[in-house]
Amino acid sequence: MATINDNYLKLKAGYLFPEIARRVNAFAQANPDAKIIRLGIGDVTEPLPEACRQAMIDAVTQMGASATFKGYGPEQGYAWLREAIAKFDFHSRGCDIDADEIFISDGSKCDTGNILDIFGKDNAIAVTDPVYPVYVDTNVMAGNTGNANEKGEFEGLVYLPITAENNFTASLPTQKVDLIYLCFPNNPTGATASKEHLKAWVDYAKANGSIIFFDAAYEAYITAPDIPHSIYEIEGAKDCAIEFRSFSKTAGFTGTRCAFTVVPKNLTAKAADGSDVELWKLWNRRQSTKFNGVSYIVQRGAEAVYSESGQAQVKALISFYLENAKIIRDRLSEAGIAVYGGINAPYVWVKTPNNLSSWDFFDKLLHTCNVVGTPGSGFGAAGEGYFRISAFNSRENVEEAMKRITEKFKV
């Protein structure tokens, strides 16, 4: 008889966002006239930039003629897109990243899970707490953890609490870890990391032979000039870090799907016999075997992000969402609710009022205000007592949601 991967059974609570959807759907069915505003899942709402749309239209036209038709493309992504990324995202910031070190994919969520394919089962793994659930859940699925305790923490992971007391930037582990997940600007807290903070992590990783998985999906929201956008702005990072980027929140590609991962060619890890193995070769092999690449049409749309008009349109899009985040911060602060993030990031991290638990606040917000957010405890035990509100929505909805919340929850 066929057997299953029993590691999936450890995920008893289910993925956070489907659980939110279940509760919201149940409420909507029971209250069909309720005008629900969704500020939970980080899905964008504004249209794709015109430059991207036009590039895709042109690409579709090319697919309709034999002379310009495209079949299978390179699994790593077309050279013209990787070269544009290298130039605009890395060389412009002084990062020595070659186009060949960039792998185009259909999402950073996928890549942060799939990267585990090239690493062994005996690595000590560190995650911040709270943390993007995919980092934890994919390690559980891969068999890298034991069972969860009563707080939801999985045996075998090293949890690094990020709190208001440490400005939501974790302290270095007191023990040796091999794989380290860092996300800045941070999801869910909206915190950013200084060069000094990232330098400490790079120094730790190099001293311990560790690999940093650096999720920079929200780097485009950084407006402060002194905050690094890439881990590779830190000296020595190419020796110890893999970076994940996405077009989803930058240019609204959540439904279009395009992202990329950077694996420096000099980056190595140990084989069972103690020899050094280049991770670029392993990731290239993995992608060439398990992935057929992102469509030509979508990659042309992504390339247009780097055109003059594309850059202007993307900047306007990001400014729109950042203004939403400012409205959320300002309105909640005026109501006496403690808030964090939302300045160089599209997420506002809220201290739940009246000592409500994260899920109790979720339910109360849904039932009394018809507004959906994300319970902080869904991101980890240290997220209990907090709540994430996303700036991804229309201006009208954000204004209305804040009006409803502040009328009910003045502190």
GROMACS .gro file of C-alpha atoms in nm:
model
  411
    1MET     CA    1   0.000   0.000   0.000
    2ALA     CA    2   0.120   0.352  -0.078
    3THR     CA    3   0.239   0.556   0.219
    4ILE     CA    4   0.247   0.930   0.278
    5ASN     CA    5   0.503   1.181   0.394
    6ASP     CA    6   0.410   1.177   0.762
    7ASN     CA    7   0.579   1.513   0.816
    8TYR     CA    8   0.269   1.681   0.674
    9LEU     CA    9   0.071   1.546   0.970
   10LYS     CA   10   0.275   1.767   1.201
   11LEU     CA   11   0.106   2.071   1.044
   12LYS     CA   12  -0.206   2.023   1.251
   13ALA     CA   13  -0.329   2.383   1.247
   14GLY     CA   14  -0.313   2.422   0.872
   15TYR     CA   15  -0.153   2.710   0.684
   16LEU     CA   16  -0.237   3.049   0.836
   17PHE     CA   17  -0.401   3.215   0.538
   18PRO     CA   18  -0.640   2.930   0.449
   19GLU     CA   19  -0.756   2.938   0.813
   20ILE     CA   20  -0.824   3.309   0.781
   21ALA     CA   21  -1.015   3.245   0.459
   22ARG     CA   22  -1.221   2.976   0.631
   23ARG     CA   23  -1.329   3.209   0.911
   24VAL     CA   24  -1.400   3.498   0.676
   25ASN     CA   25  -1.603   3.278   0.440
   26ALA     CA   26  -1.809   3.143   0.729
   27PHE     CA   27  -1.883   3.497   0.848
   28ALA     CA   28  -1.967   3.615   0.495
   29GLN     CA   29  -2.211   3.329   0.441
   30ALA     CA   30  -2.383   3.406   0.771
   31ASN     CA   31  -2.382   3.781   0.700
   32PRO     CA   32  -2.431   3.824   0.324
   33ASP     CA   33  -2.493   4.199   0.351
   34ALA     CA   34  -2.171   4.272   0.540
   35LYS     CA   35  -1.925   4.487   0.346
   36ILE     CA   36  -1.601   4.312   0.434
   37ILE     CA   37  -1.271   4.495   0.384
   38ARG     CA   38  -0.973   4.260   0.355
   39LEU     CA   39  -0.644   4.389   0.489
   40GLY     CA   40  -0.511   4.047   0.580
   41ILE     CA   41  -0.329   3.852   0.313
   42GLY     CA   42  -0.064   4.063   0.142
   43ASP     CA   43  -0.223   4.059  -0.204
   44VAL     CA   44  -0.201   4.371  -0.417
   45THR     CA   45  -0.513   4.538  -0.555
   46GLU     CA   46  -0.396   4.801  -0.806
   47PRO     CA   47  -0.353   4.721  -1.179
   48LEU     CA   48  -0.025   4.611  -1.332
   49PRO     CA   49   0.186   4.906  -1.452
   50GLU     CA   50   0.101   5.007  -1.807
   51ALA     CA   51   0.458   4.942  -1.925
   52CYS     CA   52   0.433   4.581  -1.805
   53ARG     CA   53   0.091   4.532  -1.961
   54GLN     CA   54   0.205   4.668  -2.296
   55ALA     CA   55   0.517   4.452  -2.294
   56MET     CA   56   0.302   4.147  -2.232
   57ILE     CA   57   0.063   4.244  -2.512
   58ASP     CA   58   0.358   4.280  -2.747
   59ALA     CA   59   0.490   3.942  -2.633
   60VAL     CA   60   0.153   3.778  -2.698
   61THR     CA   61   0.161   3.922  -3.050
   62GLN     CA   62   0.506   3.773  -3.100
   63MET     CA   63   0.374   3.435  -2.991
   64GLY     CA   64   0.124   3.456  -3.278
   65ALA     CA   65   0.385   3.456  -3.555
   66SER     CA   66   0.613   3.169  -3.650
   67ALA     CA   67   0.916   3.393  -3.685
   68THR     CA   68   0.888   3.527  -3.327
   69PHE     CA   69   0.716   3.237  -3.150
   70LYS     CA   70   0.888   3.111  -2.833
   71GLY     CA   71   0.873   2.756  -2.700
   72TYR     CA   72   1.069   2.633  -2.402
   73GLY     CA   73   1.292   2.904  -2.261
   74PRO     CA   74   1.598   2.860  -2.041
   75GLU     CA   75   1.506   2.725  -1.698
   76GLN     CA   76   1.722   2.995  -1.541
   77GLY     CA   77   1.534   3.274  -1.720
   78TYR     CA   78   1.606   3.472  -2.035
   79ALA     CA   79   1.943   3.649  -2.035
   80TRP     CA   80   1.792   3.989  -2.117
   81LEU     CA   81   1.582   3.984  -1.798
   82ARG     CA   82   1.864   3.859  -1.578
   83GLU     CA   83   2.097   4.124  -1.720
   84ALA     CA   84   1.842   4.399  -1.648
   85ILE     CA   85   1.802   4.274  -1.291
   86ALA     CA   86   2.178   4.262  -1.236
   87LYS     CA   87   2.220   4.616  -1.368
   88PHE     CA   88   1.929   4.793  -1.201
   89ASP     CA   89   1.887   4.600  -0.874
   90PHE     CA   90   2.245   4.518  -0.788
   91HIS     CA   91   2.514   4.701  -0.986
   92SER     CA   92   2.335   5.031  -0.917
   93ARG     CA   93   2.383   4.967  -0.545
   94GLY     CA   94   2.743   4.856  -0.571
   95CYS     CA   95   2.667   4.483  -0.553
   96ASP     CA   96   2.891   4.259  -0.766
   97ILE     CA   97   2.620   4.019  -0.886
   98ASP     CA   98   2.654   3.857  -1.227
   99ALA     CA   99   2.350   3.788  -1.445
  100ASP     CA  100   2.440   3.418  -1.442
  101GLU     CA  101   2.394   3.414  -1.064
  102ILE     CA  102   2.026   3.516  -1.102
  103PHE     CA  103   1.757   3.250  -1.145
  104ILE     CA  104   1.411   3.362  -1.261
  105SER     CA  105   1.121   3.180  -1.095
  106ASP     CA  106   0.746   3.195  -1.042
  107GLY     CA  107   0.765   3.323  -0.686
  108SER     CA  108   0.981   3.382  -0.380
  109LYS     CA  109   0.738   3.175  -0.175
  110CYS     CA  110   0.822   2.880  -0.400
  111ASP     CA  111   1.195   2.944  -0.394
  112THR     CA  112   1.224   2.981  -0.017
  113GLY     CA  113   1.067   2.637   0.015
  114ASN     CA  114   1.237   2.473  -0.282
  115ILE     CA  115   1.584   2.586  -0.173
  116LEU     CA  116   1.573   2.315   0.093
  117ASP     CA  117   1.607   2.057  -0.186
  118ILE     CA  118   1.980   2.126  -0.207
  119PHE     CA  119   2.052   2.115   0.168
  120GLY     CA  120   2.093   1.818   0.399
  121LYS     CA  121   1.871   1.703   0.683
  122ASP     CA  122   2.122   1.761   0.961
  123ASN     CA  123   2.141   2.141   0.950
  124ALA     CA  124   2.060   2.351   1.256
  125ILE     CA  125   1.802   2.601   1.132
  126ALA     CA  126   1.724   2.942   1.281
  127VAL     CA  127   1.406   3.142   1.220
  128THR     CA  128   1.289   3.465   1.370
  129ASP     CA  129   0.970   3.461   1.576
  130PRO     CA  130   0.730   3.590   1.449
  131VAL     CA  131   0.814   3.477   1.096
  132TYR     CA  132   0.664   3.422   0.752
  133PRO     CA  133   0.498   3.079   0.801
  134VAL     CA  134   0.635   2.932   0.478
  135TYR     CA  135   0.987   2.917   0.621
  136VAL     CA  136   0.875   2.698   0.910
  137ASP     CA  137   0.615   2.489   0.731
  138THR     CA  138   0.843   2.390   0.442
  139ASN     CA  139   1.106   2.272   0.689
  140VAL     CA  140   0.840   2.066   0.863
  141MET     CA  141   0.733   1.915   0.529
  142ALA     CA  142   1.095   1.836   0.444
  143GLY     CA  143   1.143   1.644   0.767
  144ASN     CA  144   1.381   1.894   0.923
  145THR     CA  145   1.184   1.927   1.248
  146GLY     CA  146   1.020   1.726   1.521
  147ASN     CA  147   0.669   1.785   1.648
  148ALA     CA  148   0.527   2.117   1.767
  149ASN     CA  149   0.493   2.197   2.136
  150GLU     CA  150   0.193   2.360   2.302
  151LYS     CA  151   0.309   2.704   2.179
  152GLY     CA  152   0.335   2.583   1.821
  153GLU     CA  153   0.717   2.579   1.819
  154PHE     CA  154   0.868   2.286   1.631
  155GLU     CA  155   1.141   2.076   1.785
  156GLY     CA  156   1.462   2.113   1.587
  157LEU     CA  157   1.424   2.481   1.497
  158VAL     CA  158   1.605   2.762   1.675
  159TYR     CA  159   1.357   3.043   1.736
  160LEU     CA  160   1.491   3.398   1.764
  161PRO     CA  161   1.229   3.630   1.920
  162ILE     CA  162   1.183   3.971   1.759
  163THR     CA  163   0.999   4.213   1.983
  164ALA     CA  164   0.945   4.582   2.042
  165GLU     CA  165   1.230   4.564   2.295
  166ASN     CA  166   1.484   4.468   2.025
  167ASN     CA  167   1.320   4.679   1.751
  168PHE     CA  168   1.201   4.359   1.584
  169THR     CA  169   1.556   4.268   1.476
  170ALA     CA  170   1.673   3.940   1.628
  171SER     CA  171   1.986   3.899   1.832
  172LEU     CA  172   2.252   3.660   1.704
  173PRO     CA  173   2.206   3.296   1.814
  174THR     CA  174   2.395   3.192   2.123
  175GLN     CA  175   2.457   2.852   1.963
  176LYS     CA  176   2.590   2.755   1.622
  177VAL     CA  177   2.328   2.736   1.345
  178ASP     CA  178   2.377   2.639   0.983
  179LEU     CA  179   2.081   2.792   0.796
  180ILE     CA  180   1.940   3.133   0.890
  181TYR     CA  181   1.619   3.289   0.759
  182LEU     CA  182   1.616   3.670   0.755
  183CYS     CA  183   1.349   3.890   0.598
  184PHE     CA  184   1.389   4.269   0.563
  185PRO     CA  185   1.180   4.475   0.532
  186ASN     CA  186   1.026   4.225   0.765
  187ASN     CA  187   0.710   4.029   0.713
  188PRO     CA  188   0.509   4.051   0.936
  189THR     CA  189   0.645   4.333   1.155
  190GLY     CA  190   0.748   4.586   0.887
  191ALA     CA  191   1.086   4.636   1.059
  192THR     CA  192   1.401   4.718   0.864
  193ALA     CA  193   1.765   4.631   0.927
  194SER     CA  194   2.061   4.869   0.931
  195LYS     CA  195   2.390   4.791   0.761
  196GLU     CA  196   2.542   4.737   1.103
  197HIS     CA  197   2.280   4.479   1.193
  198LEU     CA  198   2.320   4.288   0.867
  199LYS     CA  199   2.700   4.308   0.897
  200ALA     CA  200   2.675   4.132   1.234
  201TRP     CA  201   2.478   3.851   1.070
  202VAL     CA  202   2.722   3.821   0.781
  203ASP     CA  203   3.015   3.807   1.024
  204TYR     CA  204   2.837   3.540   1.227
  205ALA     CA  205   2.758   3.334   0.917
  206LYS     CA  206   3.114   3.349   0.788
  207ALA     CA  207   3.257   3.258   1.128
  208ASN     CA  208   3.026   2.957   1.162
  209GLY     CA  209   3.007   2.836   0.802
  210SER     CA  210   2.636   2.927   0.795
  211ILE     CA  211   2.416   3.018   0.499
  212ILE     CA  212   2.176   3.313   0.524
  213PHE     CA  213   1.848   3.291   0.333
  214PHE     CA  214   1.774   3.660   0.281
  215ASP     CA  215   1.417   3.738   0.176
  216ALA     CA  216   1.412   4.087   0.022
  217ALA     CA  217   1.064   4.065  -0.132
  218TYR     CA  218   0.972   4.410   0.005
  219GLU     CA  219   1.298   4.596  -0.063
  220ALA     CA  220   1.128   4.835  -0.308
  221TYR     CA  221   0.938   4.989  -0.015
  222ILE     CA  222   1.257   5.118   0.145
  223THR     CA  223   1.271   5.496   0.111
  224ALA     CA  224   1.531   5.576   0.378
  225PRO     CA  225   1.870   5.623   0.207
  226ASP     CA  226   2.075   5.450   0.478
  227ILE     CA  227   1.886   5.118   0.481
  228PRO     CA  228   2.030   4.844   0.257
  229HIS     CA  229   1.805   4.689  -0.006
  230SER     CA  230   2.018   4.379  -0.053
  231ILE     CA  231   2.229   4.159   0.173
  232TYR     CA  232   2.499   4.191  -0.092
  233GLU     CA  233   2.549   4.554   0.004
  234ILE     CA  234   2.730   4.406   0.304
  235GLU     CA  235   3.093   4.312   0.253
  236GLY     CA  236   3.140   3.935   0.258
  237ALA     CA  237   2.774   3.849   0.198
  238LYS     CA  238   2.846   3.673  -0.132
  239ASP     CA  239   3.038   3.415   0.074
  240CYS     CA  240   2.741   3.328   0.295
  241ALA     CA  241   2.403   3.441   0.156
  242ILE     CA  242   2.132   3.350  -0.093
  243GLU     CA  243   1.885   3.629  -0.171
  244PHE     CA  244   1.521   3.602  -0.277
  245ARG     CA  245   1.340   3.882  -0.464
  246SER     CA  246   0.994   3.917  -0.612
  247PHE     CA  247   0.801   4.128  -0.860
  248SER     CA  248   0.477   4.054  -0.672
  249LYS     CA  249   0.472   4.345  -0.430
  250THR     CA  250   0.708   4.562  -0.637
  251ALA     CA  251   0.506   4.569  -0.960
  252GLY     CA  252   0.183   4.389  -0.871
  253PHE     CA  253   0.275   4.047  -1.011
  254THR     CA  254   0.096   3.841  -0.743
  255GLY     CA  255  -0.135   3.696  -1.007
  256THR     CA  256   0.121   3.706  -1.287
  257ARG     CA  257   0.402   3.523  -1.102
  258CYS     CA  258   0.762   3.628  -1.147
  259ALA     CA  259   1.049   3.642  -0.900
  260PHE     CA  260   1.416   3.556  -0.880
  261THR     CA  261   1.677   3.405  -0.653
  262VAL     CA  262   2.045   3.500  -0.640
  263VAL     CA  263   2.298   3.224  -0.572
  264PRO     CA  264   2.658   3.351  -0.591
  265LYS     CA  265   2.891   3.116  -0.778
  266ASN     CA  266   3.153   3.122  -0.502
  267LEU     CA  267   2.903   3.016  -0.232
  268THR     CA  268   2.974   2.666  -0.095
  269ALA     CA  269   2.852   2.418   0.164
  270LYS     CA  270   2.987   2.085   0.285
  271ALA     CA  271   2.919   1.743   0.136
  272ALA     CA  272   2.905   1.433   0.357
  273ASP     CA  273   3.273   1.364   0.286
  274GLY     CA  274   3.370   1.711   0.406
  275SER     CA  275   3.442   1.856   0.064
  276ASP     CA  276   3.319   2.199  -0.045
  277VAL     CA  277   3.040   2.198  -0.304
  278GLU     CA  278   2.925   2.501  -0.504
  279LEU     CA  279   2.560   2.571  -0.426
  280TRP     CA  280   2.512   2.746  -0.762
  281LYS     CA  281   2.569   2.414  -0.940
  282LEU     CA  282   2.320   2.233  -0.717
  283TRP     CA  283   2.050   2.498  -0.757
  284ASN     CA  284   2.107   2.510  -1.131
  285ARG     CA  285   2.067   2.131  -1.145
  286ARG     CA  286   1.757   2.144  -0.930
  287GLN     CA  287   1.591   2.412  -1.142
  288SER     CA  288   1.687   2.244  -1.469
  289THR     CA  289   1.530   1.918  -1.347
  290LYS     CA  290   1.218   2.034  -1.162
  291PHE     CA  291   1.129   2.365  -1.327
  292ASN     CA  292   1.057   2.464  -1.687
  293GLY     CA  293   1.092   2.836  -1.639
  294VAL     CA  294   0.860   3.136  -1.630
  295SER     CA  295   0.666   3.211  -1.948
  296TYR     CA  296   0.820   3.434  -2.213
  297ILE     CA  297   0.521   3.668  -2.191
  298VAL     CA  298   0.557   3.719  -1.815
  299GLN     CA  299   0.933   3.769  -1.836
  300ARG     CA  300   0.884   4.042  -2.098
  301GLY     CA  301   0.642   4.207  -1.857
  302ALA     CA  302   0.900   4.185  -1.579
  303GLU     CA  303   1.171   4.327  -1.805
  304ALA     CA  304   0.950   4.634  -1.862
  305VAL     CA  305   0.976   4.714  -1.491
  306TYR     CA  306   1.328   4.837  -1.568
  307SER     CA  307   1.227   5.066  -1.856
  308GLU     CA  308   1.209   5.439  -1.791
  309SER     CA  309   0.829   5.439  -1.793
  310GLY     CA  310   0.818   5.116  -1.592
  311GLN     CA  311   1.038   5.261  -1.319
  312ALA     CA  312   0.817   5.569  -1.290
  313GLN     CA  313   0.497   5.362  -1.280
  314VAL     CA  314   0.634   5.118  -1.023
  315LYS     CA  315   0.751   5.407  -0.806
  316ALA     CA  316   0.401   5.555  -0.817
  317LEU     CA  317   0.250   5.219  -0.727
  318ILE     CA  318   0.477   5.174  -0.427
  319SER     CA  319   0.414   5.533  -0.315
  320PHE     CA  320   0.042   5.463  -0.325
  321TYR     CA  321   0.070   5.163  -0.095
  322LEU     CA  322   0.313   5.344   0.136
  323GLU     CA  323   0.060   5.626   0.170
  324ASN     CA  324  -0.198   5.363   0.265
  325ALA     CA  325   0.044   5.235   0.530
  326LYS     CA  326   0.089   5.590   0.663
  327ILE     CA  327  -0.288   5.633   0.690
  328ILE     CA  328  -0.314   5.308   0.885
  329ARG     CA  329  -0.030   5.408   1.118
  330ASP     CA  330  -0.161   5.759   1.174
  331ARG     CA  331  -0.524   5.666   1.234
  332LEU     CA  332  -0.445   5.383   1.474
  333SER     CA  333  -0.187   5.591   1.660
  334GLU     CA  334  -0.439   5.873   1.699
  335ALA     CA  335  -0.676   5.619   1.855
  336GLY     CA  336  -0.410   5.528   2.111
  337ILE     CA  337  -0.320   5.191   1.958
  338ALA     CA  338   0.052   5.103   1.951
  339VAL     CA  339   0.180   5.044   1.597
  340TYR     CA  340   0.512   4.948   1.440
  341GLY     CA  341   0.641   4.920   1.082
  342GLY     CA  342   0.457   5.071   0.789
  343ILE     CA  343   0.726   5.329   0.707
  344ASN     CA  344   0.968   5.143   0.482
  345ALA     CA  345   0.732   4.848   0.444
  346PRO     CA  346   0.372   4.780   0.339
  347TYR     CA  347   0.279   4.611   0.668
  348VAL     CA  348   0.175   4.769   0.996
  349TRP     CA  349   0.231   4.560   1.308
  350VAL     CA  350  -0.031   4.642   1.569
  351LYS     CA  351  -0.032   4.573   1.943
  352THR     CA  352  -0.378   4.434   2.009
  353PRO     CA  353  -0.582   4.672   2.226
  354ASN     CA  354  -0.732   4.580   2.562
  355ASN     CA  355  -0.497   4.280   2.600
  356LEU     CA  356  -0.695   4.079   2.347
  357SER     CA  357  -0.531   3.769   2.204
  358SER     CA  358  -0.440   3.781   1.836
  359TRP     CA  359  -0.724   3.553   1.724
  360ASP     CA  360  -0.975   3.720   1.959
  361PHE     CA  361  -0.889   4.055   1.804
  362PHE     CA  362  -0.922   3.898   1.458
  363ASP     CA  363  -1.270   3.771   1.537
  364LYS     CA  364  -1.377   4.093   1.707
  365LEU     CA  365  -1.252   4.303   1.415
  366LEU     CA  366  -1.430   4.078   1.167
  367HIS     CA  367  -1.760   4.067   1.354
  368THR     CA  368  -1.781   4.426   1.476
  369CYS     CA  369  -1.598   4.617   1.200
  370ASN     CA  370  -1.618   4.372   0.908
  371VAL     CA  371  -1.244   4.420   0.860
  372VAL     CA  372  -0.995   4.136   0.806
  373GLY     CA  373  -0.634   4.140   0.923
  374THR     CA  374  -0.383   3.871   1.019
  375PRO     CA  375  -0.342   3.739   1.376
  376GLY     CA  376   0.015   3.783   1.495
  377SER     CA  377   0.019   3.443   1.665
  378GLY     CA  378  -0.017   3.285   1.322
  379PHE     CA  379   0.340   3.398   1.255
  380GLY     CA  380   0.479   3.238   1.570
  381ALA     CA  381   0.450   3.232   1.948
  382ALA     CA  382   0.618   3.573   1.988
  383GLY     CA  383   0.350   3.722   1.763
  384GLU     CA  384   0.082   3.662   2.023
  385GLY     CA  385  -0.080   3.989   2.124
  386TYR     CA  386  -0.001   4.147   1.786
  387PHE     CA  387  -0.185   4.184   1.457
  388ARG     CA  388  -0.070   4.253   1.101
  389ILE     CA  389  -0.259   4.499   0.881
  390SER     CA  390  -0.170   4.516   0.513
  391ALA     CA  391  -0.158   4.839   0.313
  392PHE     CA  392  -0.250   4.652  -0.005
  393ASN     CA  393  -0.597   4.783  -0.088
  394SER     CA  394  -0.775   5.080  -0.239
  395ARG     CA  395  -0.751   5.420  -0.068
  396GLU     CA  396  -1.125   5.419  -0.014
  397ASN     CA  397  -1.118   5.083   0.161
  398VAL     CA  398  -0.821   5.175   0.380
  399GLU     CA  399  -0.987   5.500   0.489
  400GLU     CA  400  -1.315   5.323   0.561
  401ALA     CA  401  -1.145   5.038   0.749
  402MET     CA  402  -0.957   5.281   0.974
  403LYS     CA  403  -1.277   5.473   1.039
  404ARG     CA  404  -1.453   5.156   1.150
  405ILE     CA  405  -1.165   5.033   1.366
  406THR     CA  406  -1.095   5.360   1.544
  407GLU     CA  407  -1.463   5.409   1.625
  408LYS     CA  408  -1.468   5.069   1.803
  409PHE     CA  409  -1.120   5.050   1.953
  410LYS     CA  410  -1.014   5.383   2.097
  411VAL     CA  411  -0.766   5.326   2.382
   0.00000   0.00000   0.00000
